[in-house]
mmCIF file of C-alpha atoms and ligand atoms in Angstrom:
data_model
loop_
_atom_site.group_PDB
_atom_site.id
_atom_site.type_symbol
_atom_site.label_atom_id
_atom_site.label_comp_id
_atom_site.label_asym_id
_atom_site.label_seq_id
_atom_site.Cartn_x
_atom_site.Cartn_y
_atom_site.Cartn_z
ATOM 1 C CA MET K 1 5.834 13.439 36.062
ATOM 2 C CA ALA K 2 8.534 10.822 35.671
ATOM 3 C CA VAL K 3 9.144 11.656 32.020
ATOM 4 C CA ARG K 4 8.802 15.041 30.374
ATOM 5 C CA TYR K 5 8.840 15.859 26.659
ATOM 6 C CA GLU K 6 10.217 19.157 25.419
ATOM 7 C CA LEU K 7 9.341 20.187 21.866
ATOM 8 C CA ILE K 8 12.255 22.199 20.508
ATOM 9 C CA LYS K 9 10.992 22.988 17.016
ATOM 10 C CA THR K 10 9.133 21.619 14.013
ATOM 11 C CA CYS K 11 10.704 21.353 10.561
ATOM 12 C CA ARG K 12 9.292 24.093 8.299
ATOM 13 C CA GLN K 13 9.641 21.817 5.279
ATOM 14 C CA SER K 14 8.077 18.602 6.662
ATOM 15 C CA GLY K 15 6.342 19.370 9.970
ATOM 16 C CA ALA K 16 8.579 16.804 11.744
ATOM 17 C CA ARG K 17 9.302 17.366 15.440
ATOM 18 C CA LEU K 18 12.668 17.883 17.118
ATOM 19 C CA GLY K 19 12.549 17.372 20.853
ATOM 20 C CA ARG K 20 14.025 16.066 24.071
ATOM 21 C CA LEU K 21 12.774 13.369 26.374
ATOM 22 C CA HIS K 22 13.772 13.941 29.992
ATOM 23 C CA THR K 23 13.785 10.705 32.003
ATOM 24 C CA PRO K 24 15.028 9.704 35.472
ATOM 25 C CA HIS K 25 17.985 8.109 33.646
ATOM 26 C CA GLY K 26 19.080 10.898 31.367
ATOM 27 C CA THR K 27 17.850 13.056 28.515
ATOM 28 C CA VAL K 28 17.310 11.622 25.043
ATOM 29 C CA ASP K 29 17.203 13.648 21.817
ATOM 30 C CA THR K 30 14.175 12.847 19.643
ATOM 31 C CA PRO K 31 13.338 11.513 17.095
ATOM 32 C CA VAL K 32 15.031 8.467 18.605
ATOM 33 C CA PHE K 33 15.532 4.813 17.721
ATOM 34 C CA MET K 34 15.489 2.409 20.681
ATOM 35 C CA PRO K 35 17.459 -0.848 20.296
ATOM 36 C CA VAL K 36 15.552 -3.882 21.596
ATOM 37 C CA GLY K 37 16.985 -5.814 24.531
ATOM 38 C CA THR K 38 14.307 -8.487 24.831
ATOM 39 C CA LEU K 39 15.771 -10.468 27.738
ATOM 40 C CA ALA K 40 17.495 -7.508 29.454
ATOM 41 C CA THR K 41 20.308 -7.621 26.917
ATOM 42 C CA VAL K 42 20.602 -6.211 23.399
ATOM 43 C CA LYS K 43 21.787 -9.501 21.927
ATOM 44 C CA THR K 44 25.618 -9.673 21.701
ATOM 45 C CA MET K 45 26.153 -6.016 22.765
ATOM 46 C CA SER K 46 27.536 -4.817 26.102
ATOM 47 C CA PRO K 47 26.060 -1.701 27.752
ATOM 48 C CA GLU K 48 29.423 0.027 27.169
ATOM 49 C CA GLU K 49 29.163 -0.620 23.418
ATOM 50 C CA LEU K 50 25.597 0.706 23.325
ATOM 51 C CA LYS K 51 26.725 3.880 25.078
ATOM 52 C CA GLU K 52 29.716 4.248 22.759
ATOM 53 C CA MET K 53 27.387 4.195 19.731
ATOM 54 C CA GLY K 54 25.208 6.865 21.354
ATOM 55 C CA SER K 55 22.184 4.945 22.576
ATOM 56 C CA GLY K 56 20.352 6.690 25.406
ATOM 57 C CA ILE K 57 17.307 4.439 25.704
ATOM 58 C CA ILE K 58 16.668 0.739 25.091
ATOM 59 C CA LEU K 59 13.617 -1.480 25.279
ATOM 60 C CA ALA K 60 13.066 -4.712 27.212
ATOM 61 C CA ASN K 61 10.179 -7.165 26.870
ATOM 62 C CA THR K 62 7.883 -7.766 29.828
ATOM 63 C CA TYR K 63 6.525 -11.085 28.534
ATOM 64 C CA HIS K 64 9.998 -12.612 28.194
ATOM 65 C CA LEU K 65 11.238 -11.327 31.570
ATOM 66 C CA PHE K 66 8.006 -12.414 33.281
ATOM 67 C CA LEU K 67 8.674 -15.950 32.029
ATOM 68 C CA ARG K 68 12.399 -15.889 32.651
ATOM 69 C CA PRO K 69 13.982 -15.059 35.096
ATOM 70 C CA GLY K 70 10.679 -13.781 36.586
ATOM 71 C CA HIS K 71 9.964 -10.218 37.690
ATOM 72 C CA GLU K 72 10.570 -11.009 41.360
ATOM 73 C CA VAL K 73 14.195 -11.894 40.596
ATOM 74 C CA VAL K 74 14.634 -8.567 38.794
ATOM 75 C CA ARG K 75 12.929 -6.734 41.682
ATOM 76 C CA GLU K 76 15.330 -8.369 44.158
ATOM 77 C CA ALA K 77 18.259 -7.299 41.951
ATOM 78 C CA GLY K 78 17.084 -3.695 42.378
ATOM 79 C CA GLY K 79 15.269 -3.437 39.041
ATOM 80 C CA LEU K 80 16.372 -3.757 35.409
ATOM 81 C CA HIS K 81 18.877 -0.871 35.474
ATOM 82 C CA SER K 82 20.887 -2.496 38.222
ATOM 83 C CA PHE K 83 20.277 -6.108 37.056
ATOM 84 C CA MET K 84 21.685 -5.431 33.568
ATOM 85 C CA ASN K 85 24.134 -2.651 34.516
ATOM 86 C CA TRP K 86 22.470 -0.022 32.290
ATOM 87 C CA ASP K 87 22.227 3.443 33.825
ATOM 88 C CA ARG K 88 20.471 5.125 30.891
ATOM 89 C CA ALA K 89 16.738 5.023 30.117
ATOM 90 C CA ILE K 90 14.690 1.833 29.630
ATOM 91 C CA LEU K 91 11.209 1.263 28.242
ATOM 92 C CA THR K 92 9.288 -1.965 28.848
ATOM 93 C CA ASP K 93 6.350 -3.079 26.720
ATOM 94 C CA SER K 94 3.268 -4.467 28.440
ATOM 95 C CA GLY K 95 3.634 -8.118 27.437
ATOM 96 C CA GLY K 96 0.375 -7.950 25.502
ATOM 97 C CA PHE K 97 1.849 -8.109 22.020
ATOM 98 C CA GLN K 98 4.019 -11.151 22.815
ATOM 99 C CA VAL K 99 1.142 -12.962 24.518
ATOM 100 C CA PHE K 100 -0.813 -12.588 21.307
ATOM 101 C CA SER K 101 2.046 -13.438 18.968
ATOM 102 C CA LEU K 102 4.119 -16.063 20.845
ATOM 103 C CA SER K 103 2.114 -17.970 23.412
ATOM 104 C CA ASP K 104 -0.115 -20.992 22.836
ATOM 105 C CA LEU K 105 -3.753 -21.480 23.716
ATOM 106 C CA ARG K 106 -4.504 -17.942 24.718
ATOM 107 C CA LYS K 107 -7.982 -16.987 25.842
ATOM 108 C CA ILE K 108 -9.026 -13.354 26.046
ATOM 109 C CA THR K 109 -11.693 -12.232 28.504
ATOM 110 C CA GLU K 110 -12.547 -8.826 29.947
ATOM 111 C CA GLU K 111 -10.430 -9.736 32.971
ATOM 112 C CA GLY K 112 -7.253 -10.461 30.958
ATOM 113 C CA VAL K 113 -5.507 -13.117 28.906
ATOM 114 C CA SER K 114 -4.882 -16.748 29.915
ATOM 115 C CA PHE K 115 -2.107 -18.419 27.963
ATOM 116 C CA ARG K 116 0.559 -21.060 28.077
ATOM 117 C CA SER K 117 4.255 -20.190 28.230
ATOM 118 C CA HIS K 118 5.947 -20.815 24.871
ATOM 119 C CA LEU K 119 8.900 -22.198 26.874
ATOM 120 C CA SER K 120 7.386 -24.578 29.421
ATOM 121 C CA GLY K 121 3.699 -24.867 28.555
ATOM 122 C CA GLU K 122 2.897 -23.615 32.062
ATOM 123 C CA PRO K 123 -0.535 -21.891 32.293
ATOM 124 C CA LEU K 124 -0.143 -18.159 32.983
ATOM 125 C CA PHE K 125 -2.337 -15.060 33.176
ATOM 126 C CA LEU K 126 -1.710 -11.431 32.292
ATOM 127 C CA SER K 127 -4.128 -8.581 32.894
ATOM 128 C CA PRO K 128 -3.793 -4.799 33.156
ATOM 129 C CA GLU K 129 -3.149 -5.186 36.902
ATOM 130 C CA LYS K 130 -0.638 -8.006 36.489
ATOM 131 C CA SER K 131 1.225 -6.184 33.699
ATOM 132 C CA MET K 132 1.544 -3.117 35.951
ATOM 133 C CA GLU K 133 2.757 -5.283 38.844
ATOM 134 C CA VAL K 134 5.409 -6.888 36.618
ATOM 135 C CA GLN K 135 6.489 -3.586 35.016
ATOM 136 C CA ASN K 136 6.622 -1.853 38.427
ATOM 137 C CA ALA K 137 8.968 -4.641 39.564
ATOM 138 C CA LEU K 138 11.134 -4.336 36.444
ATOM 139 C CA GLY K 139 11.376 -0.587 37.090
ATOM 140 C CA ALA K 140 11.804 0.874 33.587
ATOM 141 C CA ASP K 141 11.540 4.653 33.112
ATOM 142 C CA ILE K 142 8.690 4.225 30.624
ATOM 143 C CA ILE K 143 6.094 1.453 30.913
ATOM 144 C CA MET K 144 3.319 0.583 28.501
ATOM 145 C CA ALA K 145 -0.398 0.031 29.031
ATOM 146 C CA PHE K 146 -1.661 -3.538 28.593
ATOM 147 C CA ASP K 147 -3.552 -3.511 25.312
ATOM 148 C CA GLU K 148 -4.937 -5.862 22.724
ATOM 149 C CA CYS K 149 -3.265 -5.659 19.327
ATOM 150 C CA PRO K 150 -5.611 -7.049 16.650
ATOM 151 C CA PRO K 151 -3.939 -8.924 13.794
ATOM 152 C CA TYR K 152 -4.017 -7.751 10.181
ATOM 153 C CA PRO K 153 -6.339 -8.352 8.477
ATOM 154 C CA ALA K 154 -9.127 -8.504 11.076
ATOM 155 C CA GLU K 155 -12.905 -8.112 10.966
ATOM 156 C CA ARG K 156 -14.090 -4.608 11.755
ATOM 157 C CA ASP K 157 -16.367 -5.817 14.594
ATOM 158 C CA TYR K 158 -13.446 -7.581 16.221
ATOM 159 C CA VAL K 159 -11.191 -4.531 15.879
ATOM 160 C CA LYS K 160 -13.916 -2.299 17.319
ATOM 161 C CA ALA K 161 -14.480 -4.546 20.350
ATOM 162 C CA SER K 162 -10.777 -4.946 21.044
ATOM 163 C CA THR K 163 -10.098 -1.214 20.643
ATOM 164 C CA GLU K 164 -12.803 -0.447 23.198
ATOM 165 C CA ARG K 165 -11.374 -3.071 25.540
ATOM 166 C CA THR K 166 -7.930 -1.453 25.172
ATOM 167 C CA TYR K 167 -9.454 1.813 26.485
ATOM 168 C CA ARG K 168 -11.110 0.065 29.447
ATOM 169 C CA TRP K 169 -7.847 -1.771 30.170
ATOM 170 C CA LEU K 170 -5.919 1.541 30.076
ATOM 171 C CA LYS K 171 -8.112 2.920 32.867
ATOM 172 C CA ARG K 172 -7.394 -0.209 34.946
ATOM 173 C CA CYS K 173 -3.632 0.223 34.242
ATOM 174 C CA VAL K 174 -3.729 3.824 35.507
ATOM 175 C CA LYS K 175 -5.426 2.647 38.706
ATOM 176 C CA ALA K 176 -3.020 -0.258 39.263
ATOM 177 C CA HIS K 177 0.211 1.652 38.434
ATOM 178 C CA GLY K 178 2.078 1.855 41.726
ATOM 179 C CA ARG K 179 5.127 3.966 40.813
ATOM 180 C CA LYS K 180 3.726 7.057 39.101
ATOM 181 C CA GLU K 181 6.451 9.294 40.566
ATOM 182 C CA ASP K 182 9.347 7.519 38.802
ATOM 183 C CA GLN K 183 7.777 5.440 36.000
ATOM 184 C CA ALA K 184 5.890 7.069 33.114
ATOM 185 C CA LEU K 185 2.898 5.097 31.813
ATOM 186 C CA PHE K 186 2.168 5.493 28.086
ATOM 187 C CA GLY K 187 -1.263 4.667 26.633
ATOM 188 C CA ILE K 188 -1.555 2.846 23.283
ATOM 189 C CA ILE K 189 -3.819 3.910 20.438
ATOM 190 C CA GLN K 190 -5.267 1.000 18.448
ATOM 191 C CA GLY K 191 -8.061 0.864 15.869
ATOM 192 C CA GLY K 192 -6.575 -1.329 13.139
ATOM 193 C CA MET K 193 -6.722 0.061 9.626
ATOM 194 C CA HIS K 194 -10.157 1.699 10.077
ATOM 195 C CA ARG K 195 -10.031 5.466 10.090
ATOM 196 C CA ASP K 196 -13.023 6.053 12.364
ATOM 197 C CA LEU K 197 -11.808 3.446 14.880
ATOM 198 C CA ARG K 198 -8.271 4.915 14.886
ATOM 199 C CA GLU K 199 -9.677 8.405 15.457
ATOM 200 C CA GLU K 200 -12.028 7.211 18.184
ATOM 201 C CA SER K 201 -9.175 5.354 19.882
ATOM 202 C CA ALA K 202 -6.882 8.400 19.614
ATOM 203 C CA ARG K 203 -9.559 10.560 21.298
ATOM 204 C CA GLN K 204 -10.248 7.986 24.025
ATOM 205 C CA ILE K 205 -6.629 7.190 24.873
ATOM 206 C CA THR K 206 -5.443 10.824 24.855
ATOM 207 C CA SER K 207 -8.409 11.826 27.067
ATOM 208 C CA VAL K 208 -6.510 10.038 29.843
ATOM 209 C CA ASP K 209 -3.800 12.428 31.083
ATOM 210 C CA LEU K 210 -0.521 10.527 30.632
ATOM 211 C CA PRO K 211 3.141 11.496 30.089
ATOM 212 C CA GLY K 212 3.148 9.966 26.584
ATOM 213 C CA TYR K 213 1.191 8.023 23.988
ATOM 214 C CA ALA K 214 1.998 5.223 21.562
ATOM 215 C CA ILE K 215 0.565 4.091 18.264
ATOM 216 C CA GLY K 216 0.155 0.316 18.266
ATOM 217 C CA GLY K 217 -1.225 -2.252 15.861
ATOM 218 C CA LEU K 218 0.845 -1.056 12.894
ATOM 219 C CA SER K 219 3.648 -2.873 11.061
ATOM 220 C CA VAL K 220 1.717 -6.112 11.617
ATOM 221 C CA GLY K 221 1.768 -7.211 7.972
ATOM 222 C CA GLU K 222 -0.179 -4.403 6.278
ATOM 223 C CA PRO K 223 1.309 -2.606 3.227
ATOM 224 C CA LYS K 224 3.518 0.330 4.168
ATOM 225 C CA GLU K 225 1.303 2.937 2.456
ATOM 226 C CA MET K 226 -1.504 1.783 4.729
ATOM 227 C CA MET K 227 0.658 2.271 7.802
ATOM 228 C CA TYR K 228 1.609 5.783 6.668
ATOM 229 C CA GLU K 229 -2.037 6.595 6.051
ATOM 230 C CA ALA K 230 -3.021 5.356 9.524
ATOM 231 C CA LEU K 231 -0.276 7.580 10.983
ATOM 232 C CA GLU K 232 -1.695 10.567 9.093
ATOM 233 C CA TRP K 233 -5.115 9.958 10.669
ATOM 234 C CA THR K 234 -3.680 9.492 14.147
ATOM 235 C CA THR K 235 -0.834 11.917 14.950
ATOM 236 C CA PRO K 236 -2.860 15.127 14.361
ATOM 237 C CA LEU K 237 -5.159 13.977 17.190
ATOM 238 C CA MET K 238 -2.282 13.491 19.634
ATOM 239 C CA PRO K 239 -1.208 16.264 22.049
ATOM 240 C CA GLU K 240 1.760 18.324 20.834
ATOM 241 C CA ASP K 241 3.409 18.503 24.233
ATOM 242 C CA LYS K 242 3.679 14.730 24.761
ATOM 243 C CA PRO K 243 6.003 12.186 23.107
ATOM 244 C CA ARG K 244 4.611 9.926 20.366
ATOM 245 C CA TYR K 245 5.922 6.409 20.054
ATOM 246 C CA LEU K 246 5.363 4.179 17.002
ATOM 247 C CA MET K 247 5.753 0.615 18.223
ATOM 248 C CA GLY K 248 7.704 -2.078 16.391
ATOM 249 C CA VAL K 249 8.901 -0.027 13.405
ATOM 250 C CA GLY K 250 12.579 0.128 12.403
ATOM 251 C CA SER K 251 13.180 -0.147 8.660
ATOM 252 C CA PRO K 252 15.194 2.836 7.370
ATOM 253 C CA ASP K 253 12.347 4.154 5.172
ATOM 254 C CA ALA K 254 9.719 3.922 7.934
ATOM 255 C CA LEU K 255 12.064 5.601 10.403
ATOM 256 C CA VAL K 256 12.159 8.644 8.121
ATOM 257 C CA GLU K 257 8.529 8.562 6.910
ATOM 258 C CA GLY K 258 7.277 8.107 10.489
ATOM 259 C CA VAL K 259 9.157 11.207 11.648
ATOM 260 C CA ILE K 260 7.676 13.196 8.747
ATOM 261 C CA ARG K 261 4.248 12.134 10.044
ATOM 262 C CA GLY K 262 4.955 13.438 13.537
ATOM 263 C CA VAL K 263 6.434 10.450 15.416
ATOM 264 C CA ASP K 264 9.229 10.870 18.003
ATOM 265 C CA MET K 265 10.139 7.347 19.181
ATOM 266 C CA PHE K 266 10.671 4.013 17.426
ATOM 267 C CA ASP K 267 11.841 0.501 18.326
ATOM 268 C CA CYS K 268 12.366 -2.662 16.316
ATOM 269 C CA VAL K 269 14.211 -5.994 16.454
ATOM 270 C CA LEU K 270 14.931 -5.724 12.708
ATOM 271 C CA PRO K 271 18.516 -4.326 12.776
ATOM 272 C CA THR K 272 19.727 -6.791 15.414
ATOM 273 C CA ARG K 273 17.810 -9.797 14.076
ATOM 274 C CA ILE K 274 18.977 -9.441 10.458
ATOM 275 C CA ALA K 275 22.532 -8.693 11.638
ATOM 276 C CA ARG K 276 22.756 -12.142 13.220
ATOM 277 C CA ASN K 277 21.805 -13.587 9.854
ATOM 278 C CA GLY K 278 24.550 -11.650 8.051
ATOM 279 C CA THR K 279 22.348 -8.887 6.591
ATOM 280 C CA THR K 280 23.430 -5.299 7.076
ATOM 281 C CA MET K 281 22.116 -1.795 6.394
ATOM 282 C CA THR K 282 24.660 0.508 4.756
ATOM 283 C CA SER K 283 24.766 3.933 3.124
ATOM 284 C CA GLN K 284 24.584 2.091 -0.235
ATOM 285 C CA GLY K 285 21.598 -0.009 0.803
ATOM 286 C CA ARG K 286 21.290 -3.537 2.066
ATOM 287 C CA VAL K 287 24.429 -5.709 2.010
ATOM 288 C CA VAL K 288 23.993 -9.440 2.640
ATOM 289 C CA VAL K 289 27.522 -9.989 3.792
ATOM 290 C CA ARG K 290 27.256 -13.784 3.833
ATOM 291 C CA ASN K 291 26.930 -13.805 0.029
ATOM 292 C CA ALA K 292 29.709 -15.525 -1.945
ATOM 293 C CA LYS K 293 30.530 -12.320 -3.855
ATOM 294 C CA TYR K 294 32.110 -10.866 -0.704
ATOM 295 C CA ALA K 295 34.570 -13.765 -0.181
ATOM 296 C CA ARG K 296 37.491 -11.662 -1.459
ATOM 297 C CA ASP K 297 36.072 -8.200 -0.804
ATOM 298 C CA PHE K 298 38.580 -6.617 1.548
ATOM 299 C CA SER K 299 36.856 -3.237 1.623
ATOM 300 C CA PRO K 300 34.915 -2.059 4.704
ATOM 301 C CA LEU K 301 31.258 -3.053 5.105
ATOM 302 C CA ASP K 302 30.182 0.557 4.570
ATOM 303 C CA PRO K 303 32.788 2.984 3.183
ATOM 304 C CA GLU K 304 30.867 5.952 4.624
ATOM 305 C CA CYS K 305 30.541 4.509 8.131
ATOM 306 C CA ASP K 306 33.004 5.248 10.923
ATOM 307 C CA CYS K 307 31.779 2.598 13.373
ATOM 308 C CA TYR K 308 34.116 0.145 15.103
ATOM 309 C CA THR K 309 33.254 -2.600 12.594
ATOM 310 C CA CYS K 310 33.781 -0.503 9.478
ATOM 311 C CA ARG K 311 36.975 1.086 10.759
ATOM 312 C CA ASN K 312 38.638 -2.258 11.464
ATOM 313 C CA TYR K 313 37.225 -5.162 9.454
ATOM 314 C CA SER K 314 36.508 -6.152 5.848
ATOM 315 C CA ARG K 315 33.447 -7.661 4.212
ATOM 316 C CA ALA K 316 35.474 -10.812 3.516
ATOM 317 C CA TYR K 317 36.317 -11.210 7.210
ATOM 318 C CA LEU K 318 32.717 -10.582 8.296
ATOM 319 C CA ARG K 319 31.505 -13.133 5.745
ATOM 320 C CA HIS K 320 34.008 -15.683 7.006
ATOM 321 C CA LEU K 321 32.940 -15.199 10.652
ATOM 322 C CA ILE K 322 29.201 -15.323 9.895
ATOM 323 C CA LYS K 323 29.602 -18.412 7.681
ATOM 324 C CA SER K 324 31.568 -20.089 10.488
ATOM 325 C CA ASP K 325 28.953 -19.190 13.138
ATOM 326 C CA GLU K 326 31.551 -17.245 15.075
ATOM 327 C CA THR K 327 30.038 -15.093 17.822
ATOM 328 C CA PHE K 328 32.380 -12.221 16.997
ATOM 329 C CA GLY K 329 30.828 -11.950 13.523
ATOM 330 C CA LEU K 330 27.353 -11.500 15.028
ATOM 331 C CA ARG K 331 28.740 -8.834 17.340
ATOM 332 C CA LEU K 332 30.348 -6.901 14.481
ATOM 333 C CA THR K 333 27.279 -6.877 12.220
ATOM 334 C CA THR K 334 24.972 -6.039 15.150
ATOM 335 C CA TYR K 335 27.224 -3.162 16.170
ATOM 336 C CA HIS K 336 27.203 -1.741 12.661
ATOM 337 C CA ASN K 337 23.428 -2.040 12.101
ATOM 338 C CA LEU K 338 22.561 -0.306 15.372
ATOM 339 C CA TYR K 339 25.167 2.377 14.726
ATOM 340 C CA PHE K 340 23.720 2.898 11.246
ATOM 341 C CA LEU K 341 20.178 3.510 12.550
ATOM 342 C CA LEU K 342 21.345 5.697 15.441
ATOM 343 C CA LYS K 343 23.377 7.782 12.941
ATOM 344 C CA LEU K 344 20.381 7.924 10.606
ATOM 345 C CA LYS K 345 18.311 9.407 13.434
ATOM 346 C CA GLU K 346 21.087 11.899 14.142
ATOM 347 C CA GLN K 347 21.016 12.981 10.491
ATOM 348 C CA VAL K 348 17.211 13.228 10.657
ATOM 349 C CA ARG K 349 17.439 15.476 13.727
ATOM 350 C CA ARG K 350 19.956 17.735 11.976
ATOM 351 C CA ALA K 351 17.722 17.939 8.884
ATOM 352 C CA ILE K 352 14.726 18.930 11.055
ATOM 353 C CA LYS K 353 16.821 21.594 12.737
ATOM 354 C CA GLU K 354 17.771 22.991 9.332
ATOM 355 C CA ASP K 355 14.222 22.699 7.878
ATOM 356 C CA ARG K 356 15.241 20.299 5.083
ATOM 357 C CA LEU K 357 13.924 16.849 6.081
ATOM 358 C CA LEU K 358 12.097 16.246 2.771
ATOM 359 C CA ASP K 359 15.294 16.981 0.830
ATOM 360 C CA PHE K 360 17.181 14.663 3.166
ATOM 361 C CA ARG K 361 14.578 11.913 2.651
ATOM 362 C CA ASP K 362 14.835 12.071 -1.133
ATOM 363 C CA ARG K 363 18.611 11.987 -1.114
ATOM 364 C CA PHE K 364 18.758 9.183 1.473
ATOM 365 C CA PHE K 365 16.196 7.016 -0.329
ATOM 366 C CA GLU K 366 17.937 7.537 -3.653
ATOM 367 C CA GLN K 367 21.195 6.367 -2.124
ATOM 368 C CA TYR K 368 19.782 3.526 0.009
ATOM 369 C CA TYR K 369 17.053 2.132 -2.226
ATOM 370 C CA GLY K 370 18.140 3.526 -5.583
ATOM 371 C CA SER K 371 14.735 5.189 -5.894
ATOM 372 C CA THR K 372 12.400 7.629 -4.164
ATOM 373 C CA GLU K 373 9.348 5.373 -4.602
ATOM 374 C CA PRO K 374 7.262 5.186 -1.423
ATOM 375 C CA THR K 375 7.190 1.432 -0.759
ATOM 376 C CA ARG K 376 10.354 -0.480 -0.060
ATOM 377 C CA ASN K 377 11.756 -3.383 1.818
ATOM 378 C CA PHE K 378 14.506 -2.787 4.322
HETATM 379 ZN ZN1 LIG C 401 29.754 0.593 10.290
#
C-alpha cells in the first residue's frame, strides 16, 4: 500500500490516538494539521517556510488545478511535487466539494456532475473516473474518492440518495484508480446529520478495503455540538488500523475535540484565510491585529510564540503592514497562524503520549477562549 498508518498508542484519559502516517514522501506524526495549498501553493508561503515550521503534509485542490493550469500541465511537469518544489507529502481532494460549492449551473446525474467553471463559464464534467484521472495526473500521495457532499440542512431523502450514490461512486473510483502502488485512495463517509445514515455510510465505505477513510459533510454550517455528535457515531465504526481524516475542520477547539473523538488528520483554509484579513490565533485567543488598539502596541503578536513573526515583529508593525495592504504583512500573519496550529497539534500529541489530553483541553480552552464551554468560535 502506498500509505500505511501505524497506531502508536491511545490516550488513557481521552481515548485519542497517537500515530504515524508513512507516505512515499516521508513520515508524518498524527494527529496532524494539513495546511491548504489550493492552487499548488499555500498562499504567501514558500515550501522552505512550511518545512521550517514543521509541516510534513499539505493539501491541494483538484477542482482548482483542473481548471487552472489543467492537470495535463502538472502531469508534464512531473506531478505536483516537482511542479511546486515540495518533496514532502501531498493530499488532493476529489474536486467534488468545490464543484458543489463554487461552480454555477451544476447538474448531478448517476454518471457525474456537469457544471460551469466559476472562472470562464466553460462547461465541464467531473465523475469518479475523471476525478481519478485528474488526481492520478497530479500525483499526490493521498487522493480522495469523488463523493457528493449534501448541504446543511438537507432533506433526509436527499441525504439518503446522495449517501448511497457516494458508495456507488467509491466503487467506480477504486476501479478507475490507475496508480494504486504509489497513491493511496481514501473513501469518504457521508450521511449528513442522520445517525442511521452516518452509520450505514460508515459500514458501506469501510467495507471497501482502502488505506484510509475520511469523514465528509461536516463543518458545513451545522452547530459544533452536532458535528461532535456525528463524529461520536462515526469513528467507532472505522477500522483502528487505518487513518481517519476529518475534512475541512481547523478551528482550535475542533482540532482538539476531533482528536478526542478519534480523528487523526485535519485540514482547513481558516488559519491562512483569516491571516490575510489580519486575524490571528494566539495563546491568549484571537487577536485582530488590524484593530486600532494595536497602533502603538510594540509587543509581539503572541508572547508565548517563538515563530519567526513573533520573534522579530510587533503588533503595531503587523497592523501597519496589513492596513497598507503590504504583502509582507500577509506573509507574517500567515506564518504565525500556521505555526500556531502546527504547535497546537504537537502539544496535543505530547498530551496523548502522557495520557492527559482532557486536562490539556481544559487548560487550553480556558486560556484561548476564557472558558471551557463546548461551543466556540475560532
Ligand atoms: Zn508566532
